[in-house]
Tab-separated table of C-alpha atoms and ligand atoms in Angstrom:
chain	number	residue	atom	x	y	z
A	1	MET	CA	2.767	24.423	-17.140
A	2	LYS	CA	2.631	20.730	-16.494
A	3	ILE	CA	3.605	19.416	-13.051
A	4	LEU	CA	4.004	15.729	-12.304
A	5	SER	CA	3.995	14.675	-8.598
A	6	VAL	CA	5.201	11.277	-7.481
A	7	VAL	CA	3.790	9.331	-4.530
A	8	GLY	CA	4.873	5.805	-3.586
A	9	ALA	CA	4.708	4.999	0.099
A	10	ARG	CA	2.316	5.821	2.913
A	11	PRO	CA	4.081	8.934	4.256
A	12	ASN	CA	4.052	10.496	0.742
A	13	PHE	CA	0.300	10.822	0.422
A	14	MET	CA	-0.214	13.501	3.083
A	15	LYS	CA	2.744	15.487	1.701
A	16	VAL	CA	1.350	15.678	-1.804
A	17	ALA	CA	-2.379	16.210	-1.015
A	18	PRO	CA	-1.893	19.898	-0.017
A	19	ILE	CA	0.148	20.525	-3.162
A	20	ILE	CA	-2.705	19.263	-5.313
A	21	ALA	CA	-5.145	21.453	-3.357
A	22	ALA	CA	-2.836	24.479	-3.848
A	23	VAL	CA	-2.616	23.769	-7.609
A	24	GLU	CA	-6.439	23.720	-7.760
A	25	SER	CA	-6.630	26.982	-5.884
A	26	HIS	CA	-4.003	28.518	-8.186
A	27	ASN	CA	-6.020	27.448	-11.224
A	28	ARG	CA	-9.215	28.975	-9.783
A	29	LYS	CA	-7.375	32.287	-9.313
A	30	VAL	CA	-5.921	32.158	-12.809
A	31	SER	CA	-9.365	31.556	-14.364
A	32	VAL	CA	-10.824	34.734	-12.817
A	33	SER	CA	-7.868	37.099	-13.198
A	34	SER	CA	-6.202	38.168	-16.433
A	35	ASP	CA	-2.734	38.545	-14.859
A	36	GLY	CA	-2.943	35.594	-12.440
A	37	GLY	CA	-0.428	33.606	-14.442
A	38	GLU	CA	-0.550	30.369	-16.306
A	39	PRO	CA	-2.874	27.449	-15.375
A	40	ILE	CA	-1.140	24.359	-14.069
A	41	GLN	CA	-1.899	20.876	-15.353
A	42	HIS	CA	-1.185	18.420	-12.585
A	43	LEU	CA	-0.475	14.711	-13.019
A	44	LEU	CA	-0.319	12.295	-10.098
A	45	VAL	CA	1.878	9.205	-10.490
A	46	HIS	CA	1.753	6.383	-7.907
A	47	THR	CA	4.686	3.996	-8.004
A	48	GLY	CA	2.813	1.354	-5.976
A	49	GLN	CA	5.668	0.944	-3.447
A	50	HIS	CA	2.852	0.686	-0.890
A	51	TYR	CA	-0.379	-0.914	-1.990
A	52	GLY	CA	-3.710	-2.250	-0.852
A	53	ASP	CA	-6.383	-0.588	1.259
A	54	LEU	CA	-4.503	-0.327	4.538
A	55	MET	CA	-1.247	1.150	3.235
A	56	SER	CA	-2.485	3.163	0.237
A	57	ASP	CA	-6.136	3.301	-0.874
A	58	SER	CA	-7.637	4.427	2.466
A	59	PHE	CA	-5.264	7.398	2.416
A	60	PHE	CA	-6.536	8.463	-0.993
A	61	ALA	CA	-10.071	8.366	0.390
A	62	ASP	CA	-9.262	10.177	3.684
A	63	LEU	CA	-7.153	12.895	2.067
A	64	GLY	CA	-9.557	13.396	-0.867
A	65	LEU	CA	-6.736	12.635	-3.300
A	66	PRO	CA	-7.651	12.149	-6.946
A	67	LYS	CA	-7.154	8.700	-8.457
A	68	PRO	CA	-3.557	8.564	-9.762
A	69	ASP	CA	-3.267	9.405	-13.469
A	70	VAL	CA	-0.691	6.644	-13.706
A	71	HIS	CA	-0.289	3.694	-11.296
A	72	MET	CA	2.919	1.734	-11.817
A	73	GLY	CA	2.024	-1.054	-9.380
A	74	VAL	CA	5.614	-2.000	-8.604
A	75	GLY	CA	4.894	-3.513	-5.173
A	76	SER	CA	7.438	-4.892	-2.702
A	77	GLY	CA	10.941	-6.126	-3.406
A	78	SER	CA	14.529	-5.575	-2.321
A	79	HIS	CA	15.678	-1.968	-2.479
A	80	ALA	CA	17.512	-2.672	-5.770
A	81	VAL	CA	14.599	-4.511	-7.396
A	82	GLN	CA	11.984	-1.996	-6.200
A	83	SER	CA	14.060	1.029	-7.225
A	84	ALA	CA	14.993	-0.467	-10.568
A	85	GLU	CA	11.369	-1.308	-11.424
A	86	ILE	CA	10.303	2.237	-10.540
A	87	MET	CA	13.144	3.683	-12.644
A	88	LYS	CA	12.291	1.638	-15.719
A	89	ARG	CA	8.636	2.499	-15.643
A	90	PHE	CA	9.088	6.136	-14.649
A	91	GLU	CA	11.374	6.803	-17.603
A	92	GLU	CA	8.616	5.678	-19.974
A	93	ILE	CA	6.106	7.910	-18.175
A	94	LEU	CA	8.383	10.923	-18.416
A	95	LEU	CA	8.999	10.422	-22.115
A	96	ALA	CA	5.254	10.081	-22.761
A	97	GLU	CA	4.131	13.001	-20.575
A	98	ARG	CA	7.078	15.436	-20.896
A	99	PRO	CA	6.262	17.474	-17.750
A	100	ASP	CA	7.857	20.840	-17.050
A	101	VAL	CA	8.321	20.050	-13.343
A	102	VAL	CA	8.613	16.789	-11.393
A	103	ILE	CA	7.914	16.927	-7.691
A	104	VAL	CA	9.219	14.243	-5.368
A	105	VAL	CA	8.547	14.209	-1.633
A	106	GLY	CA	10.199	12.731	1.449
A	107	ASP	CA	12.824	10.030	1.567
A	108	VAL	CA	11.446	6.751	0.340
A	109	ASN	CA	12.778	4.586	-2.468
A	110	SER	CA	10.249	6.085	-4.912
A	111	THR	CA	11.621	9.573	-4.153
A	112	LEU	CA	15.200	8.576	-4.975
A	113	ALA	CA	14.300	6.509	-8.034
A	114	CYS	CA	12.152	9.140	-9.704
A	115	ALA	CA	14.543	12.046	-8.930
A	116	VAL	CA	17.506	10.171	-10.411
A	117	VAL	CA	15.574	9.180	-13.565
A	118	THR	CA	14.413	12.771	-14.118
A	119	SER	CA	17.882	14.157	-13.607
A	120	LYS	CA	19.200	11.962	-16.462
A	121	ILE	CA	16.314	12.083	-18.891
A	122	SER	CA	16.698	13.847	-22.183
A	123	PHE	CA	13.727	15.128	-24.161
A	124	ASP	CA	15.797	16.287	-27.093
A	125	THR	CA	19.323	16.305	-28.498
A	126	ASN	CA	20.187	19.257	-26.245
A	127	GLY	CA	19.459	17.211	-23.140
A	128	ALA	CA	16.329	19.160	-22.148
A	129	ARG	CA	14.651	17.775	-19.050
A	130	PRO	CA	12.060	18.790	-16.442
A	131	LEU	CA	12.934	20.879	-13.424
A	132	ILE	CA	13.001	18.666	-10.300
A	133	ALA	CA	11.661	19.824	-6.928
A	134	HIS	CA	12.216	17.967	-3.692
A	135	VAL	CA	9.705	18.626	-0.924
A	136	GLU	CA	11.134	17.925	2.576
A	137	SER	CA	14.673	18.561	1.504
A	138	GLY	CA	17.784	18.915	3.670
A	139	LEU	CA	16.850	16.603	6.561
A	140	ARG	CA	19.879	14.576	7.777
A	141	SER	CA	20.278	11.897	10.459
A	142	PHE	CA	23.969	11.574	9.523
A	143	ASP	CA	23.405	7.852	9.769
A	144	ARG	CA	24.164	6.206	6.448
A	145	THR	CA	22.960	2.821	7.701
A	146	MET	CA	19.417	4.133	7.294
A	147	PRO	CA	18.085	3.553	3.765
A	148	GLU	CA	16.214	6.821	3.971
A	149	GLU	CA	19.421	8.778	4.638
A	150	ILE	CA	20.930	7.503	1.378
A	151	ASN	CA	17.663	8.469	-0.349
A	152	ARG	CA	17.727	11.963	1.121
A	153	VAL	CA	21.333	12.723	0.272
A	154	VAL	CA	21.211	11.402	-3.297
A	155	THR	CA	17.895	13.083	-4.045
A	156	ASP	CA	19.060	16.488	-2.756
A	157	HIS	CA	22.141	16.356	-4.973
A	158	VAL	CA	20.265	15.752	-8.226
A	159	VAL	CA	17.336	18.151	-7.871
A	160	ASP	CA	16.977	21.836	-8.851
A	161	LEU	CA	14.640	23.202	-6.208
A	162	LEU	CA	15.017	22.226	-2.581
A	163	PHE	CA	11.961	22.887	-0.412
A	164	VAL	CA	12.988	22.812	3.255
A	165	THR	CA	10.784	22.152	6.274
A	166	GLU	CA	13.031	23.341	9.118
A	167	GLU	CA	16.131	25.490	9.540
A	168	SER	CA	18.487	22.557	10.072
A	169	GLY	CA	17.769	21.648	6.449
A	170	ILE	CA	19.165	24.923	5.168
A	171	ARG	CA	22.371	24.420	7.209
A	172	ASN	CA	22.808	20.811	6.077
A	173	LEU	CA	22.381	21.648	2.374
A	174	LYS	CA	24.776	24.556	2.517
A	175	ASN	CA	27.336	22.392	4.342
A	176	GLU	CA	27.085	19.920	1.482
A	177	GLY	CA	27.885	22.669	-1.001
A	178	ILE	CA	24.417	23.125	-2.481
A	179	SER	CA	23.913	26.580	-3.883
A	180	PRO	CA	21.737	28.719	-1.528
A	181	ASP	CA	19.687	30.037	-4.461
A	182	LYS	CA	18.249	26.559	-4.966
A	183	ILE	CA	17.088	26.311	-1.290
A	184	HIS	CA	13.637	27.536	-0.252
A	185	PHE	CA	12.417	27.398	3.367
A	186	VAL	CA	8.705	26.901	2.841
A	187	GLY	CA	7.479	24.900	5.816
A	188	ASN	CA	5.978	21.461	6.055
A	189	THR	CA	3.302	20.084	3.747
A	190	MET	CA	2.707	17.147	6.096
A	191	ILE	CA	1.654	19.708	8.715
A	192	ASP	CA	-0.582	21.408	6.102
A	193	SER	CA	-2.494	18.100	5.925
A	194	LEU	CA	-2.527	17.691	9.693
A	195	LEU	CA	-4.033	21.156	10.259
A	196	ARG	CA	-6.505	20.722	7.446
A	197	PHE	CA	-7.824	17.333	8.659
A	198	LEU	CA	-7.608	17.666	12.442
A	199	ALA	CA	-11.214	18.660	12.936
A	200	LYS	CA	-12.408	15.943	10.597
A	201	ALA	CA	-10.380	13.362	12.536
A	202	ASP	CA	-12.654	14.051	15.555
A	203	SER	CA	-15.395	12.123	13.788
A	204	SER	CA	-13.268	8.931	13.823
A	205	LYS	CA	-14.881	6.037	15.702
A	206	LYS	CA	-11.582	4.416	16.635
A	207	LEU	CA	-11.570	5.527	20.246
A	208	ASP	CA	-14.981	3.909	20.721
A	209	GLU	CA	-13.990	0.769	18.815
A	210	LEU	CA	-10.970	0.387	21.116
A	211	HIS	CA	-13.088	1.166	24.236
A	212	LEU	CA	-10.915	4.202	24.949
A	213	ARG	CA	-13.752	6.657	25.337
A	214	LEU	CA	-15.463	6.858	28.700
A	215	PRO	CA	-19.214	7.201	28.725
A	216	SER	CA	-20.542	10.752	29.093
A	217	GLY	CA	-22.300	10.280	32.478
A	218	ASN	CA	-24.061	13.314	34.011
A	219	THR	CA	-21.933	15.966	32.382
A	220	GLY	CA	-22.961	14.958	28.872
A	221	ARG	CA	-19.306	15.152	27.813
A	222	SER	CA	-17.308	12.003	27.135
A	223	SER	CA	-13.668	11.770	28.082
A	224	VAL	CA	-10.790	9.655	26.846
A	225	THR	CA	-9.048	6.967	28.924
A	226	PRO	CA	-5.292	7.657	29.017
A	227	TYR	CA	-3.456	5.440	26.567
A	228	ALA	CA	-0.141	5.295	24.715
A	229	LEU	CA	0.235	4.978	20.930
A	230	LEU	CA	3.103	2.951	19.446
A	231	THR	CA	4.443	2.627	15.904
A	232	MET	CA	7.523	0.630	14.992
A	233	HIS	CA	8.637	-0.460	11.513
A	234	ARG	CA	12.225	0.622	10.900
A	235	PRO	CA	14.391	-2.270	9.637
A	236	ALA	CA	17.051	-1.596	12.324
A	237	ASN	CA	14.387	-2.010	15.050
A	238	VAL	CA	12.201	-4.823	13.766
A	239	ASP	CA	14.302	-6.981	11.402
A	240	ASN	CA	16.538	-8.322	14.193
A	241	PRO	CA	14.850	-10.379	16.953
A	242	GLU	CA	17.213	-9.234	19.738
A	243	ALA	CA	16.787	-5.555	18.833
A	244	PHE	CA	13.017	-5.962	18.681
A	245	ARG	CA	12.845	-7.843	22.039
A	246	GLU	CA	15.006	-5.156	23.671
A	247	ILE	CA	12.555	-2.453	22.542
A	248	LEU	CA	9.566	-4.441	23.804
A	249	ALA	CA	11.309	-4.822	27.164
A	250	GLY	CA	11.738	-1.078	27.302
A	251	LEU	CA	7.954	-0.725	26.926
A	252	GLU	CA	7.029	-3.195	29.684
A	253	GLU	CA	6.763	-0.664	32.474
A	254	LEU	CA	4.544	1.586	30.381
A	255	ALA	CA	2.382	-1.369	29.454
A	256	THR	CA	1.663	-2.235	33.089
A	257	ASP	CA	0.148	1.211	33.516
A	258	LEU	CA	-1.421	2.239	30.217
A	259	PRO	CA	-2.844	0.353	27.269
A	260	ILE	CA	-0.435	0.714	24.376
A	261	VAL	CA	-2.264	0.844	21.094
A	262	PHE	CA	-0.032	-0.580	18.418
A	263	PRO	CA	-1.104	-0.345	14.770
A	264	VAL	CA	1.250	-2.895	13.239
A	265	HIS	CA	3.003	-2.090	9.928
A	266	PRO	CA	3.100	-5.115	7.518
A	267	ARG	CA	6.908	-5.356	7.770
A	268	THR	CA	6.647	-5.508	11.577
A	269	ARG	CA	3.799	-8.013	11.554
A	270	LYS	CA	5.818	-10.298	9.317
A	271	ARG	CA	8.800	-10.097	11.647
A	272	MET	CA	6.713	-10.662	14.749
A	273	GLU	CA	5.329	-13.846	13.251
A	274	GLU	CA	8.817	-14.975	12.185
A	275	PHE	CA	10.309	-14.280	15.621
A	276	GLY	CA	7.366	-15.635	17.590
A	277	LEU	CA	6.981	-12.270	19.327
A	278	LYS	CA	3.221	-12.262	19.276
A	279	LEU	CA	2.733	-13.166	22.960
A	280	HIS	CA	5.560	-11.088	24.331
A	281	LEU	CA	4.172	-8.169	26.311
A	282	SER	CA	0.589	-9.080	25.488
A	283	GLY	CA	-1.308	-7.983	28.559
A	284	GLU	CA	-5.059	-7.950	28.664
A	285	SER	CA	-6.299	-6.887	25.268
A	286	LYS	CA	-9.065	-4.983	27.047
A	287	SER	CA	-7.719	-1.517	26.491
A	288	ASN	CA	-8.312	-0.099	29.994
A	289	ALA	CA	-6.246	-2.832	31.648
A	290	GLY	CA	-2.812	-1.986	30.274
A	291	GLY	CA	-0.920	-4.180	27.865
A	292	LEU	CA	-0.302	-4.066	24.182
A	293	VAL	CA	-3.302	-3.718	21.921
A	294	LEU	CA	-2.325	-4.913	18.442
A	295	ILE	CA	-4.387	-3.562	15.581
A	296	ASP	CA	-4.073	-3.281	11.770
A	297	PRO	CA	-2.401	-0.213	10.287
A	298	LEU	CA	-4.802	2.768	10.507
A	299	GLY	CA	-6.116	5.134	7.891
A	300	TYR	CA	-5.052	8.787	8.099
A	301	LEU	CA	-8.022	10.201	10.000
A	302	ASP	CA	-8.198	7.322	12.508
A	303	PHE	CA	-4.482	7.646	13.169
A	304	LEU	CA	-4.689	11.452	13.603
A	305	CYS	CA	-7.500	10.973	16.102
A	306	LEU	CA	-5.482	8.462	18.139
A	307	MET	CA	-2.351	10.581	17.984
A	308	LYS	CA	-4.136	13.751	19.042
A	309	ASN	CA	-5.705	12.083	22.106
A	310	ALA	CA	-2.730	9.963	23.194
A	311	ALA	CA	-1.058	10.562	26.565
A	312	ILE	CA	2.257	9.673	24.959
A	313	VAL	CA	3.464	8.444	21.555
A	314	VAL	CA	6.366	6.005	21.164
A	315	THR	CA	7.634	5.679	17.604
A	316	ASP	CA	10.488	5.174	15.188
A	317	SER	CA	8.819	7.103	12.405
A	318	GLY	CA	10.059	10.430	11.059
A	319	GLY	CA	6.766	12.109	10.299
A	320	ILE	CA	5.165	11.218	13.656
A	321	GLN	CA	7.931	13.177	15.452
A	322	GLU	CA	6.762	16.229	13.505
A	323	GLU	CA	3.018	15.640	13.882
A	324	THR	CA	3.345	15.196	17.684
A	325	THR	CA	5.368	18.441	17.840
A	326	CYS	CA	2.571	20.271	16.100
A	327	LEU	CA	-0.048	18.693	18.372
A	328	GLY	CA	1.964	19.203	21.566
A	329	VAL	CA	1.792	15.475	22.385
A	330	PRO	CA	4.850	14.001	24.191
A	331	CYS	CA	6.796	11.739	21.862
A	332	VAL	CA	9.539	9.193	22.587
A	333	THR	CA	11.621	8.268	19.479
A	334	VAL	CA	13.138	4.817	19.617
A	335	ARG	CA	16.194	5.598	17.513
A	336	ASP	CA	19.752	6.845	18.151
A	337	ASN	CA	19.254	10.010	16.120
A	338	THR	CA	16.717	12.173	14.353
A	339	GLU	CA	16.858	13.995	11.034
A	340	ARG	CA	14.186	16.349	12.499
A	341	PRO	CA	16.076	18.152	15.309
A	342	VAL	CA	13.488	20.917	15.556
A	343	THR	CA	11.123	18.409	17.195
A	344	VAL	CA	13.662	17.919	20.030
A	345	ASP	CA	14.416	21.679	20.278
A	346	LYS	CA	10.713	22.355	20.743
A	347	GLY	CA	10.717	19.909	23.660
A	348	THR	CA	7.954	17.519	22.555
A	349	ASN	CA	10.322	14.856	21.293
A	350	VAL	CA	13.011	12.872	23.145
A	351	ILE	CA	15.496	10.579	21.376
A	352	ALA	CA	15.564	7.472	23.573
A	353	GLY	CA	18.013	5.206	21.762
A	354	THR	CA	17.087	1.541	21.358
A	355	ALA	CA	18.258	0.073	24.718
A	356	GLN	CA	15.551	-0.802	27.198
A	357	ALA	CA	16.912	1.418	30.013
A	358	GLY	CA	17.008	4.444	27.701
A	359	ILE	CA	13.488	3.853	26.444
A	360	ARG	CA	12.152	3.393	29.980
A	361	ALA	CA	13.843	6.585	31.165
A	362	ALA	CA	12.643	8.661	28.223
A	363	ILE	CA	9.083	7.441	28.720
A	364	ARG	CA	9.206	8.332	32.450
A	365	SER	CA	10.501	11.819	31.717
A	366	GLN	CA	8.017	12.458	28.924
A	367	ARG	CA	5.121	11.304	31.096
A	368	THR	CA	5.869	14.030	33.583
A	369	ARG	CA	6.664	16.633	30.957
A	370	SER	CA	5.006	19.957	31.324
A	371	GLY	CA	5.365	23.183	29.503
A	372	SER	CA	3.868	25.038	26.629
A	373	ASN	CA	4.125	23.984	23.074
A	374	SER	CA	5.503	26.172	20.317
A	375	VAL	CA	5.279	25.173	16.656
A	376	PRO	CA	8.283	25.503	14.278
A	377	GLN	CA	8.429	28.360	11.819
A	378	PHE	CA	6.167	28.009	8.739
A	379	TRP	CA	4.399	24.945	10.125
A	380	ASP	CA	1.278	26.980	9.580
A	381	GLY	CA	-0.793	25.112	6.993
A	382	HIS	CA	0.470	27.188	4.044
A	383	ALA	CA	3.635	25.399	2.909
A	384	ALA	CA	2.057	23.924	-0.249
A	385	GLU	CA	0.739	27.370	-1.273
A	386	ARG	CA	4.303	28.737	-0.979
A	387	ILE	CA	5.600	25.863	-3.130
A	388	VAL	CA	2.985	26.273	-5.877
A	389	ASP	CA	3.397	30.043	-5.832
A	390	LEU	CA	7.123	29.655	-6.312
A	391	LEU	CA	6.716	27.109	-9.099
A	392	SER	CA	4.137	29.249	-10.895
A	393	ARG	CA	6.571	32.159	-10.909
A	394	VAL	CA	9.318	30.167	-12.576
A	395	ARG	CA	8.915	31.239	-16.183
A	396	GLN	CA	8.147	28.542	-18.672
A	397	SER	CA	11.359	29.325	-20.608
A	398	ASN	CA	13.378	28.498	-17.538
A	399	LEU	CA	11.753	25.187	-16.893
A	400	VAL	CA	13.142	22.880	-19.473
A	401	ARG	CA	16.857	23.219	-19.221
A	402	ALA	CA	19.243	22.596	-22.091
B	501	LIG	C1	8.935	2.534	3.660
B	501	LIG	C2	9.993	3.584	3.628
B	501	LIG	C3	10.103	4.263	4.971
B	501	LIG	C4	8.763	4.743	5.477
B	501	LIG	C5	7.777	3.575	5.444
B	501	LIG	C6	6.397	3.991	5.916
B	501	LIG	C7	11.867	3.199	2.040
B	501	LIG	C8	13.275	2.841	1.960
B	501	LIG	N1	11.298	3.056	3.276
B	501	LIG	O1	9.438	1.502	4.566
B	501	LIG	O2	10.948	5.390	4.831
B	501	LIG	O3	8.903	5.249	6.779
B	501	LIG	O4	7.728	3.048	4.142
B	501	LIG	O5	5.509	2.904	5.922
B	501	LIG	O6	11.279	3.598	1.080
B	501	LIG	N2	4.466	-4.252	2.725
B	501	LIG	C9	3.162	-4.694	2.590
B	501	LIG	N3	2.228	-3.830	2.058
B	501	LIG	C10	2.600	-2.615	1.647
B	501	LIG	C11	3.902	-2.174	1.795
B	501	LIG	C12	4.838	-2.995	2.331
B	501	LIG	O7	2.791	-5.828	2.928
B	501	LIG	O8	1.669	-1.904	1.150
B	501	LIG	C13	5.440	-5.160	3.343
B	501	LIG	C14	6.196	-5.941	2.318
B	501	LIG	O9	6.424	-7.201	2.839
B	501	LIG	C15	7.526	-5.194	2.212
B	501	LIG	C16	7.702	-4.649	3.604
B	501	LIG	O10	6.354	-4.390	4.087
B	501	LIG	O11	8.568	-6.054	1.833
B	501	LIG	C17	8.478	-3.386	3.596
B	501	LIG	O12	7.895	-2.419	2.715
B	501	LIG	P1	8.773	-1.277	2.017
B	501	LIG	O13	7.938	-0.345	1.250
B	501	LIG	O14	9.902	-1.945	1.280
B	501	LIG	O15	9.473	-0.491	3.151
B	501	LIG	P2	8.809	0.024	4.540
B	501	LIG	O16	9.400	-0.743	5.646
B	501	LIG	O17	7.318	0.110	4.438
C-alpha cells in the first residue's frame, strides 16, 4: 500500500510526524510476522505554503521528520494564487505517484487544495482515484469569515475517511449529513507529538536565553520566573490596525505585572511594521520587569518548553488551545469562537472575544483559576497508531475506487 501525506504550513508538521512514526512501526511489525499485513510505502509531500528555517525547516529537525520526497515550493500568495499553485502541482504528483491513500491534516490552504484535487483525479477511464483521509476532521467554528472554516467544511465533504479529534466533530459531521461509517474518533495526532516530545523540550535553552530561569541558589534546583506567552496571527486580529490595537490594550494590565513573551509570526511582524505598532506596549525588554518581549517565531521544542512553563497563554491559534488543555496551562483565546469546544469544557481555555474589556476579564479569571486538569478522550499519544491500523486494514481492493 502506498500512502502519500501532505504537509504545507507550520501546524501540519506535528500532526503528520506521529503518522510517519506509526507507519514505520507498522512496517517493523509486518517484517517479523507472516500475518501482520502489507508493508506501507509512505511518501511525504511538502507544498511549501510555509518555508524557511523559522516556519518550516526547524520543525523537520525538531520532530525528526524525513526530508520531503517532493517539495513543491509554492510559497506565499493570495488564497486563490496559493491554492491554485498547489492544485496544479499536486495533480502532477498524484498522476506520477498514483498513491492508494492521500492523507491531509488540519485546515490550512494546502489541506483544502490537495483534498479537492485528489477527489477529482482520475487514474483510468473508470475514474479510479486514491482514498482520501482527513486528520482533524469535523471541527467547526461556525464562522465562515475564517478562511480555515471554509477549508474544514470543503475538505470534510470531499474525503472518504474522517478522523476526528473530539466528540463535537462527530456531531458536526453527522449534522452535515456525512455518513457515520466514514467517521472515526481516533484522538489527536498533535497531542501524540506533544506527549512524545515533552521530555525532550526540557532541554531547550530558551528560558535561560530569555532570562526566565532563576539561578539555583542553595537548593540546587532552578525555578522559572512567572511569565505569559502570547501568539497572535489570525487575519481578523492582526490585519486591521484598530483590531490589533484593541487587543494590545487588553493585554496592558497583564504586561504591567508579567513579562509577555511574544514569538511574532511573519504575518504579524509585517502588520506591526505597517501599522507602526512596534513601540505600543513595549515595556522593559528585560523579561523580569513586565512588558512585551518580542522574539522570532520559535521551533517546536523551544515553543513547547515555553508553553509548558508559562503562567498563562494568550493566543488566537487553534492548536495551542489543545496543547494547553493537555498541559493544564490556563489559556485565553482572543477570538469570538472556537472550533475546539472540548478545550473550554475541560476548563483550561476561555474564549475572551477581541474587545479589550473581555480580554482583560478573561486574563484575570484565568490567573486565579484553580482545579484539576482532565484530558479529552483519546488524547493519549496513540491517535496515529489508530489511524495507521485502520488504514492498514482497508483492503487493497477497496482503496482505488471506480
Ligand atoms: C496559515 C494558516 C493558518 C495557520 C497558520 C499557522 C491558511 C488559510 N492559514 O496562516 O490556519 O494557523 O498558517 O502559522 O492556510 N509568511 C512568511 N513565511 C512563511 C509563511 C508565511 O513570511 O513561511 C508570511 C507571508 O508574508 C504570507 C503571510 O505570512 O503572506 C501569511 O502566510 P500564510 O501561509 O498565507 O497564512 P498564515 O497567516 O501563516
